[in-house]
Structures are given as C-alpha cells and as structure tokens.
Short mmCIF file of N, CA and C in Angstrom, two decimals:
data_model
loop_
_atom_site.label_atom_id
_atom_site.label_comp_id
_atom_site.label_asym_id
_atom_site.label_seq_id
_atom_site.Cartn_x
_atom_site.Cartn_y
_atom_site.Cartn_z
N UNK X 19 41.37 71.40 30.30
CA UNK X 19 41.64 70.08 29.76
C UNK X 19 40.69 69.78 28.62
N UNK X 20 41.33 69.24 27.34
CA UNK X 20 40.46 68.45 26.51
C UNK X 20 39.68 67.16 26.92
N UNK X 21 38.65 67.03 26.10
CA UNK X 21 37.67 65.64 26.69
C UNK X 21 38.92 64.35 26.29
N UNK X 22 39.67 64.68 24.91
CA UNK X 22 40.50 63.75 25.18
C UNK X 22 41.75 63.67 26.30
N UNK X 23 42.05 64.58 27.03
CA UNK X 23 43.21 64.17 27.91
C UNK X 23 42.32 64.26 29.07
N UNK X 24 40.73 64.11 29.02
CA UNK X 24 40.15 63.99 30.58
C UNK X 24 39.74 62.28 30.60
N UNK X 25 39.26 61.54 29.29
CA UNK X 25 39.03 60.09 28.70
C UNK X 25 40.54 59.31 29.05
N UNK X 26 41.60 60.12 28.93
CA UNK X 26 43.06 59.64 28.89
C UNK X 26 43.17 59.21 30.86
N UNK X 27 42.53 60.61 31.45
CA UNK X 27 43.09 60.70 32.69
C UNK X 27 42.16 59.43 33.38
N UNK X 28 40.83 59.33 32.82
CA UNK X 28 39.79 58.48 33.73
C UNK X 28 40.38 56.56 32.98
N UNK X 29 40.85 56.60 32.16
CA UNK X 29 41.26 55.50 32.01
C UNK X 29 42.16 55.01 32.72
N UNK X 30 43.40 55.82 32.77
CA UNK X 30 44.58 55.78 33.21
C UNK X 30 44.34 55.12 35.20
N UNK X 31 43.04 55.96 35.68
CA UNK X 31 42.48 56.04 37.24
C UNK X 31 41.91 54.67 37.05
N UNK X 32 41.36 53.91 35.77
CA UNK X 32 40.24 52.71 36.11
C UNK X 32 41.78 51.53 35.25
N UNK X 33 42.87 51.90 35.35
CA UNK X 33 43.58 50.67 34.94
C UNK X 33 44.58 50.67 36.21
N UNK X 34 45.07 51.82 36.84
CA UNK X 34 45.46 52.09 37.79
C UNK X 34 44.93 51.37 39.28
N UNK X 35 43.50 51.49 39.20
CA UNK X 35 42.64 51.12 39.71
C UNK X 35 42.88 49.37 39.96
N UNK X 36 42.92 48.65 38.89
CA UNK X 36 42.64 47.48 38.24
C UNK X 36 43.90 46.85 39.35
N UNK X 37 44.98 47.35 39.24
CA UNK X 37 46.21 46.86 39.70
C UNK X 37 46.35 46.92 40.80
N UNK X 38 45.98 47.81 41.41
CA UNK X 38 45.08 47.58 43.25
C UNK X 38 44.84 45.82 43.36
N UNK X 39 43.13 46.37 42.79
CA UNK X 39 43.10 45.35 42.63
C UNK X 39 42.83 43.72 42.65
N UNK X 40 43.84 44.00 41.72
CA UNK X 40 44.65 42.40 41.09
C UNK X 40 45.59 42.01 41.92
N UNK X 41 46.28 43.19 42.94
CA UNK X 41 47.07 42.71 44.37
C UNK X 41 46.17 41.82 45.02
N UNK X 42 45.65 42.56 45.42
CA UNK X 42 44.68 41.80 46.73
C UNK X 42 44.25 40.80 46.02
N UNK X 43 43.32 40.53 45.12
CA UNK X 43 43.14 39.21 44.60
C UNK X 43 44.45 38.29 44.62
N UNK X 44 45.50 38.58 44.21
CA UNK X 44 46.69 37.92 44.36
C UNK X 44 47.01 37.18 45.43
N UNK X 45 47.55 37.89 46.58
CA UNK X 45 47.22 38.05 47.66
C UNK X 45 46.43 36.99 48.46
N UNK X 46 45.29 36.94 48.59
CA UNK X 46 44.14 36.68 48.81
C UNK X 46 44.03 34.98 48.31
N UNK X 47 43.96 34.75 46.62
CA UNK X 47 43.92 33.82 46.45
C UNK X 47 45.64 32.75 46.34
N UNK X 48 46.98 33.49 47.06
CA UNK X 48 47.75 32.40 46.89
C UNK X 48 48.74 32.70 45.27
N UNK X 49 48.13 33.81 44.49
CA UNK X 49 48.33 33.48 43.37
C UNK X 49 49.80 34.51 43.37
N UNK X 50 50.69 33.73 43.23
CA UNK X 50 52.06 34.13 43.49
C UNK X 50 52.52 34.54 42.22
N UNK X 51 52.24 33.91 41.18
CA UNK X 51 53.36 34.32 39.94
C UNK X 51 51.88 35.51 39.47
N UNK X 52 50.99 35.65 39.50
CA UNK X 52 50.20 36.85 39.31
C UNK X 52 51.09 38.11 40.09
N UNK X 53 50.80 37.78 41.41
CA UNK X 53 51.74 38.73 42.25
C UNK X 53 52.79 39.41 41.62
N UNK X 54 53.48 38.48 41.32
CA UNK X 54 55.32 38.81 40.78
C UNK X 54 54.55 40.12 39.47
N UNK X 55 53.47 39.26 38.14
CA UNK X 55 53.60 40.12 37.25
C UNK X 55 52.77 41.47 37.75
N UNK X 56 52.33 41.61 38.75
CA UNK X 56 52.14 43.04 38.98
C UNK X 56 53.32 43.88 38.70
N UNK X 57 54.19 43.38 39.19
CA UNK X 57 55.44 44.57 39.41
C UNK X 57 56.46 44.52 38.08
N UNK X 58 56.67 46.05 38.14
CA UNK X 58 57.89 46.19 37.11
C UNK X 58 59.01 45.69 37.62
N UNK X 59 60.00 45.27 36.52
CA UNK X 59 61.38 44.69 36.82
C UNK X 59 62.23 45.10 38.16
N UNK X 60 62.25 46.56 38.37
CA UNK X 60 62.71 46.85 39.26
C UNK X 60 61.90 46.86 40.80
N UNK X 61 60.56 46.25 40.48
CA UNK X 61 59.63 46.52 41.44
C UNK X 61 60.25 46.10 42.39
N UNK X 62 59.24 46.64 44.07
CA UNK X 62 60.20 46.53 45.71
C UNK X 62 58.83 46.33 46.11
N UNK X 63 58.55 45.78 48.10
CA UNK X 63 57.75 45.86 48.71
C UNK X 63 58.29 45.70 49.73
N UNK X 64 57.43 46.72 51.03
CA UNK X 64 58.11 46.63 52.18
C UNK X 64 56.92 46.23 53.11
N UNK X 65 56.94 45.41 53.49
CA UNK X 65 56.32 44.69 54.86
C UNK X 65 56.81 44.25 56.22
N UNK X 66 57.47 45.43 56.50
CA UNK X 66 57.95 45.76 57.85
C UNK X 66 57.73 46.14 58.69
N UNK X 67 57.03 47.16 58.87
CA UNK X 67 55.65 47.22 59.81
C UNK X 67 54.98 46.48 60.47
N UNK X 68 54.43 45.37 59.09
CA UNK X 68 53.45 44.62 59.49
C UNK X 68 53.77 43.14 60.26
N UNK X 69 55.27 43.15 60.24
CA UNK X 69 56.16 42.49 60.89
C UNK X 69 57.07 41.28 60.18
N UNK X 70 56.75 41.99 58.55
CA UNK X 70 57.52 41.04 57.78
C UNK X 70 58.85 41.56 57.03
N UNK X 71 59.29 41.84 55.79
CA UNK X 71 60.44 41.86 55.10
C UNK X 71 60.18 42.47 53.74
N UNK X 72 61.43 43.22 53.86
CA UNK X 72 61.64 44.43 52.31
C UNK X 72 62.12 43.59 51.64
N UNK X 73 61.88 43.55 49.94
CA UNK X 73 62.83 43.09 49.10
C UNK X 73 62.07 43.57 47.66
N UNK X 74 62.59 42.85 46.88
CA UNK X 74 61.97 42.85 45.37
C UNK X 74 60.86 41.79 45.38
N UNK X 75 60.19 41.86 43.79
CA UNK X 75 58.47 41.27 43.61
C UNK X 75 58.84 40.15 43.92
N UNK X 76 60.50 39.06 43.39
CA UNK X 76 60.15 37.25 43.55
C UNK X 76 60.62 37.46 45.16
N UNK X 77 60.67 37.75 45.73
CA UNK X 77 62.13 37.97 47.37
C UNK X 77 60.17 37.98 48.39
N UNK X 78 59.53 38.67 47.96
CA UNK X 78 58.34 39.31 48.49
C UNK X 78 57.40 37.73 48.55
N UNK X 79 57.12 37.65 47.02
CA UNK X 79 56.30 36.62 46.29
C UNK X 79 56.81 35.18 48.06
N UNK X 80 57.85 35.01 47.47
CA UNK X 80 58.34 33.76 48.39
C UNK X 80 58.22 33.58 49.28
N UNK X 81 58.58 34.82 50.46
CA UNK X 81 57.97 35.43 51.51
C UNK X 81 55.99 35.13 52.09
N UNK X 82 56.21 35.76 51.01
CA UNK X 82 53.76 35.70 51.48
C UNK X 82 53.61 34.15 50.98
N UNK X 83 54.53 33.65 50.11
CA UNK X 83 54.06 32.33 50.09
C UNK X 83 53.94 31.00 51.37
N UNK X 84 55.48 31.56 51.95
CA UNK X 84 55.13 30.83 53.51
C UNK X 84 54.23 31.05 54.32
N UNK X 85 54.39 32.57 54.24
CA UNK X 85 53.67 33.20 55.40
C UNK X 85 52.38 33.07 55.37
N UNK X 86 51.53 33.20 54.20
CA UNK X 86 50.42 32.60 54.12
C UNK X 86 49.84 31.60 54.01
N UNK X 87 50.58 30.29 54.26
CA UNK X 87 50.09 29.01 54.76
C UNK X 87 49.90 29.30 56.18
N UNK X 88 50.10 29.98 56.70
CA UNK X 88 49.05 30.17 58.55
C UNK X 88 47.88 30.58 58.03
N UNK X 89 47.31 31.37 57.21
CA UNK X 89 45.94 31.53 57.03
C UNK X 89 45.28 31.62 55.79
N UNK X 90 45.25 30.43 55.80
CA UNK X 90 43.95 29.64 54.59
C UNK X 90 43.07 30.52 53.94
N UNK X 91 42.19 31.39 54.95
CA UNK X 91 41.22 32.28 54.80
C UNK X 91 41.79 33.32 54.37
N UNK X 92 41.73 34.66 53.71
CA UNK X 92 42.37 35.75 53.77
C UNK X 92 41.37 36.57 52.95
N UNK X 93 41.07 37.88 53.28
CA UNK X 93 40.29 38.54 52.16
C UNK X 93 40.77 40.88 52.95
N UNK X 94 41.82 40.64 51.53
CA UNK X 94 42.22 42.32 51.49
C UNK X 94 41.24 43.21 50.87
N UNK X 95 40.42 43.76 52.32
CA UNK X 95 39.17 44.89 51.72
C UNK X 95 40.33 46.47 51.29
N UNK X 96 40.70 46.98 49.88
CA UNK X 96 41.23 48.11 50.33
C UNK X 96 40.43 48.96 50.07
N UNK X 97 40.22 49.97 50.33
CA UNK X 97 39.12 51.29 50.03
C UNK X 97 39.98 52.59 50.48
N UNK X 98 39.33 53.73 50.08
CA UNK X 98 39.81 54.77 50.43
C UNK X 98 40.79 55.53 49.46
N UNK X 99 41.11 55.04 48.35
CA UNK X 99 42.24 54.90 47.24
C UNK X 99 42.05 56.54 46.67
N UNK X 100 43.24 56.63 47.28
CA UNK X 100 43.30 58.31 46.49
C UNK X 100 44.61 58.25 45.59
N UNK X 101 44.22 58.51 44.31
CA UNK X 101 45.00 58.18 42.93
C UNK X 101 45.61 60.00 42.68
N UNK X 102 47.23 59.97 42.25
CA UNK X 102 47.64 61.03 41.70
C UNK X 102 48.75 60.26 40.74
N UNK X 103 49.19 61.18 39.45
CA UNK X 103 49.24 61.02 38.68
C UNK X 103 50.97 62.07 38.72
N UNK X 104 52.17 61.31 38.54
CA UNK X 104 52.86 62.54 38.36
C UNK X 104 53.76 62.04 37.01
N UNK X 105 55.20 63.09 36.89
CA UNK X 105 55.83 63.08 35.70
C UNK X 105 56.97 62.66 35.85
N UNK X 106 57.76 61.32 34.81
CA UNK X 106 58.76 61.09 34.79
C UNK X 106 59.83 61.44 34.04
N UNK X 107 60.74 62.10 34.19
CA UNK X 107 61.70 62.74 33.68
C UNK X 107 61.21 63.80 32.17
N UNK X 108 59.93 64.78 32.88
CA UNK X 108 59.36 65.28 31.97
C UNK X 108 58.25 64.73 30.59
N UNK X 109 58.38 63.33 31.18
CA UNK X 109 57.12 62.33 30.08
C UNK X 109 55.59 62.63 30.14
N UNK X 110 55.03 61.84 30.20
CA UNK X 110 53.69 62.05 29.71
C UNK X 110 53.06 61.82 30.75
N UNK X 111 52.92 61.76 32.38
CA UNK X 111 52.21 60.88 33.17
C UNK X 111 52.56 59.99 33.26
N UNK X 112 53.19 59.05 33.19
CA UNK X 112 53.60 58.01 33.53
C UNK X 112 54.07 57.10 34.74
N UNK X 113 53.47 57.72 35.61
CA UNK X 113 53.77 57.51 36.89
C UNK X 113 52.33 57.51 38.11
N UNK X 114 52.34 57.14 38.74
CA UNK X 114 51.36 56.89 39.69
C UNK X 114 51.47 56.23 41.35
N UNK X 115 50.82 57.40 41.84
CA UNK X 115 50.86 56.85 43.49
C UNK X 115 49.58 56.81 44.00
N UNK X 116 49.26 55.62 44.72
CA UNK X 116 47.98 55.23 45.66
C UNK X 116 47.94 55.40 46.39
N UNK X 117 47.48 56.06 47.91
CA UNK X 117 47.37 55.71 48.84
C UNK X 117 46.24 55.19 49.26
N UNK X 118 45.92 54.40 50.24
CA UNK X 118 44.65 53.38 50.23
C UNK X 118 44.58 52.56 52.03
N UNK X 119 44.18 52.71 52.03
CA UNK X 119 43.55 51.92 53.49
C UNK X 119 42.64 50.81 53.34
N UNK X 120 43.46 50.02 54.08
CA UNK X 120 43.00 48.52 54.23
C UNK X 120 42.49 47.87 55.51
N UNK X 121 41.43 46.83 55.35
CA UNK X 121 41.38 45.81 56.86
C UNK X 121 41.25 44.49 55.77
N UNK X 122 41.91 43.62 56.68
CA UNK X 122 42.48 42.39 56.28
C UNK X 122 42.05 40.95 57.69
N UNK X 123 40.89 40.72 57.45
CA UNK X 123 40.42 39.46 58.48
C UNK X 123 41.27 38.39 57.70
N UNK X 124 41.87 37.42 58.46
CA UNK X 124 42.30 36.06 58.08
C UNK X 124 41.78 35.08 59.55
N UNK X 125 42.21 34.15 58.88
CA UNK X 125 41.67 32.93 60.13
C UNK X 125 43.01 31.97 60.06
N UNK X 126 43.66 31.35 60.56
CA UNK X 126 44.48 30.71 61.54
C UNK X 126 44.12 28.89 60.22
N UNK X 127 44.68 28.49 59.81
CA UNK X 127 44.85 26.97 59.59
C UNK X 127 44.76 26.11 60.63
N UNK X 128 44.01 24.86 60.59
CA UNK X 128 43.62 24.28 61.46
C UNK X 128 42.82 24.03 63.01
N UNK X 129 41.96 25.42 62.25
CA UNK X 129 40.95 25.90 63.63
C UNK X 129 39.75 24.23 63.29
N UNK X 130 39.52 24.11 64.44
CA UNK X 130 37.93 22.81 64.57
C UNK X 130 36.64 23.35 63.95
N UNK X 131 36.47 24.28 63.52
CA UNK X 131 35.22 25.21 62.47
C UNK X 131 34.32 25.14 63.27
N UNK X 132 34.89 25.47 64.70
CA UNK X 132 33.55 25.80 65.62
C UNK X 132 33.24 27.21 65.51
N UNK X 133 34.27 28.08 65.08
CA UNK X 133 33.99 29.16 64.62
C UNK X 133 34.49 30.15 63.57
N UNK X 134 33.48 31.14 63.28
CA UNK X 134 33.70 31.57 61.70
C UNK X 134 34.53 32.35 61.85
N UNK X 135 35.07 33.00 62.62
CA UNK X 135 35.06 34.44 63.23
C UNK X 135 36.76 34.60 62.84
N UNK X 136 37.33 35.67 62.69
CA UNK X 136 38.40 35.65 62.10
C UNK X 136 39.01 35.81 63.17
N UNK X 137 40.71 34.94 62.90
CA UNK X 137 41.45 34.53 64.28
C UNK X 137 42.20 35.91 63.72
N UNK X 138 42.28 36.74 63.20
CA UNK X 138 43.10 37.65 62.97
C UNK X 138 42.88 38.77 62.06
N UNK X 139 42.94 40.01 62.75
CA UNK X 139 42.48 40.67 61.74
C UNK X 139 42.85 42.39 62.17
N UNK X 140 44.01 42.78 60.92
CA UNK X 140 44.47 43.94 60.49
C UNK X 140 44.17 45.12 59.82
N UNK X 141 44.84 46.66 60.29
CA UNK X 141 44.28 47.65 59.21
C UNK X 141 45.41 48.57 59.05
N UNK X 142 45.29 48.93 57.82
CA UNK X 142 46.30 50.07 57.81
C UNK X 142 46.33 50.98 56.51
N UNK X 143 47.50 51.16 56.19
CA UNK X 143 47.69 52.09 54.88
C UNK X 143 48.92 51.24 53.71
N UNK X 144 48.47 51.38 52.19
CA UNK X 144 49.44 50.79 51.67
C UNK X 144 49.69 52.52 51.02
N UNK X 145 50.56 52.08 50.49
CA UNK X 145 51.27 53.07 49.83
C UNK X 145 51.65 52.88 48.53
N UNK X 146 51.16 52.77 47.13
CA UNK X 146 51.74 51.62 46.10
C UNK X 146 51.91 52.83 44.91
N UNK X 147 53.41 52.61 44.72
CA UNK X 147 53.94 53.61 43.35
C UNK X 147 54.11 52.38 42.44
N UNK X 148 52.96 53.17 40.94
CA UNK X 148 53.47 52.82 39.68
C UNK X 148 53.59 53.17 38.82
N UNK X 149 54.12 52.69 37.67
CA UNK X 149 54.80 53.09 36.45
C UNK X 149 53.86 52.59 35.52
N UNK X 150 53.86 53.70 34.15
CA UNK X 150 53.26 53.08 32.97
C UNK X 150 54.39 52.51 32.35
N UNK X 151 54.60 50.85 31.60
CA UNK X 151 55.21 50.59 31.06
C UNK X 151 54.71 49.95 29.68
N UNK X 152 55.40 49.19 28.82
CA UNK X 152 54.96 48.74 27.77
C UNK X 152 53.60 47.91 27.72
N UNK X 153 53.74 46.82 28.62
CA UNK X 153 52.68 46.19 29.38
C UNK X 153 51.48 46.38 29.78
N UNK X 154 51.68 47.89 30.22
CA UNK X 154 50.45 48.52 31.26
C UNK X 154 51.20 49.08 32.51
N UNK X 155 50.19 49.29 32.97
CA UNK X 155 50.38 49.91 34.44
C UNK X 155 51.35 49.21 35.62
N UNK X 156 52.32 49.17 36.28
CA UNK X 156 53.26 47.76 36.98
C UNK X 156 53.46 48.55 38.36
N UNK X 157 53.97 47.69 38.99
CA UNK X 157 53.97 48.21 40.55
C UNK X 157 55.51 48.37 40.79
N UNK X 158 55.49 49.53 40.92
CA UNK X 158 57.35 49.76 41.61
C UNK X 158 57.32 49.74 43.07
N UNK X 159 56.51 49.98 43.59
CA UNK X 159 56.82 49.93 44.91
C UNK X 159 55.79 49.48 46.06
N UNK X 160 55.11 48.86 46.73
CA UNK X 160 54.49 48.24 47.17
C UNK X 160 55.18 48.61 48.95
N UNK X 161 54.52 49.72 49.91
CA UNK X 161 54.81 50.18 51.35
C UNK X 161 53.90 49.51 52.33
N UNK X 162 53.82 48.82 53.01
CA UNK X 162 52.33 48.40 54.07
C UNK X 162 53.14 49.78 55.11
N UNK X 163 51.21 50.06 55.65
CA UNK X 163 51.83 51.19 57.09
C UNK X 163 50.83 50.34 57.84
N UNK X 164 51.17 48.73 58.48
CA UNK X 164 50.01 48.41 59.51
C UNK X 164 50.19 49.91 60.81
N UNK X 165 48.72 49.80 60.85
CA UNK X 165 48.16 50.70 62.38
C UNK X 165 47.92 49.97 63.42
N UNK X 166 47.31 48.73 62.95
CA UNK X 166 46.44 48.30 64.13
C UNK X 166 46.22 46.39 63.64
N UNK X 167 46.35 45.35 64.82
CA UNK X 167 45.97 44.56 64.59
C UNK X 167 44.99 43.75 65.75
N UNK X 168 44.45 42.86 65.58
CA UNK X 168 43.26 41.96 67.08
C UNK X 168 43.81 40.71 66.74
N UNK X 169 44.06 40.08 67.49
CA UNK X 169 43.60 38.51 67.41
C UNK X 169 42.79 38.10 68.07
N UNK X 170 42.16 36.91 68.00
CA UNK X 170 40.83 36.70 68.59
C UNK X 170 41.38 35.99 69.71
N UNK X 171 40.29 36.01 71.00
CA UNK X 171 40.77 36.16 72.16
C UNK X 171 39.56 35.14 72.52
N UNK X 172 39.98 34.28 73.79
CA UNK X 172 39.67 33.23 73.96
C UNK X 172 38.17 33.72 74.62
N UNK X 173 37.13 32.82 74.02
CA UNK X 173 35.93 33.02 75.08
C UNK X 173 35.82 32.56 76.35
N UNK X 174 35.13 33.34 76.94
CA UNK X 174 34.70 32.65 78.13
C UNK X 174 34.11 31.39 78.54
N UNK X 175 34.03 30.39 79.31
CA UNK X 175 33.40 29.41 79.45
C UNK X 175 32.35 29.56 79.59
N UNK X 176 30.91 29.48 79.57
CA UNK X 176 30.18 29.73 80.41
C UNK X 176 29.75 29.08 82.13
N UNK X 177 29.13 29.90 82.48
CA UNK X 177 29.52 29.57 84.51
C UNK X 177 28.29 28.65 84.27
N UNK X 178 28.86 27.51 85.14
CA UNK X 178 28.08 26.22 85.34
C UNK X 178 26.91 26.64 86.38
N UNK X 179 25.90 25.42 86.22
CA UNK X 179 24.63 25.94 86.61
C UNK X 179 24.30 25.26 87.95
#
C-alpha cells in the first residue's frame, strides 16, 4: 500500500468511526432528526431482538421516540468496533461494516431519586453497514443482537431491630 491509500484507509476508519458515534449520541440525547440523517435514503434498522421493530431511518426514528420516553436517562457505551472495508459493484471502497458491542444502563422515568442505580440495563452486538455517499459516510443498515438484559430488582427491607 501507498502512504496515500494507507492516509485514505485511516480516514475513511476515523469518519466511519464518527458515525458510530453520532448514533449513540443520537440515541442517547433524544436527537431524532440527527438519527434519521445518519442513514442513507434507503437506510433500515432492526430492533427485534431487543424486543422492538424493523423498518426504515423515519419508521425507526418514531419508534425510539416513544420508546424512549420510559427512560429519561440513557447512555450507549459501544466499544469493541471492528471496522472492514468492502467493494461496491467494483468501486472504490465504498462500503463499510461494524461490528461492535454494546452495554446500555437506562433508568425508568419517574423513579423518587432515592436511587442512582440504573433500573435497566442491556448488552449486546450491533451490526451497522455503511455506504460512502455524497454526504459522507451514511448508515444502510443498523442490526441490534441484544444478549443479555437486568432490571433492577427490588431491595431488601432491612430486618427490624
């Protein structure tokens, strides 16, 4: 490889990167029409697993918008992000798949703030194919693989004295 198509490849990994992300921030803060412009026109997401619904970016968007009025709190740690790079109909790279592992604490709306502790909290694998387009980098496809979830579980009283 030339230093220029290795400068090409590490950019391509830190804008790629970026769109990760700018999900989870999305996500996270509520921010719905951010959400939507992640994805290319034809973009999809499936959250079926995790016990929600397949559709396209506004079908999705509308979706996490209800669904996330149960929890106020929300913060998507993803890590683990292994980036490859493949070819579309013989183009230049233009294409890209993530895989990435996530845990996701949220807390419940209308807890008494006796405690901090998250009323809920998930992990798993996303799966996110994208495309280089005019724009930049866009999300075609958006997979959750939840593994595992807790909800928080009632304490004990303590035994009277």
């Amino acid at each position: 490889m030339t230093q220029r198509v290795e400068l090409a490849t590490v950019m391509d990994r830190l804008a790629v990167d970026e769109v990760v992300t700018e999900y989870a921030v999305a996500v996270d803060d509520g921010d719905w029409e951010a959400y939507r412009q992640l994805f290319a026109p034809d973009g999809r997401a499936d959250y079926r697993s995790a016990g929600g619904v397949e559709g396209d970016a506004g079908q999705i968007a509308g979706w996490l918008s209800q669904t996330m009025e149960l929890f106020p709190m929300r913060q998507h740690l993803i890590v683990n992000r292994r980036v490859r790079f493949g070819l579309l109909e013989q183009d230049r790279g233009d294409t890209a798949r993530v895989r990435a592992d996530y845990v996701n604490p949220m807390r419940f709306a209308g807890r008494d703030g006796g405690s901090t502790e998250p009323d809920f909290v998930c992990g798993g694998r996303y799966d996110f194919g994208l495309l280089r387009t005019d724009d930049g980098w866009r999300l075609r496809e958006v997979v959750v693989q939840e593994k595992w979830r807790r909800t928080a579980q009632p304490r004990p009283e303590p035994a009277a004295r």
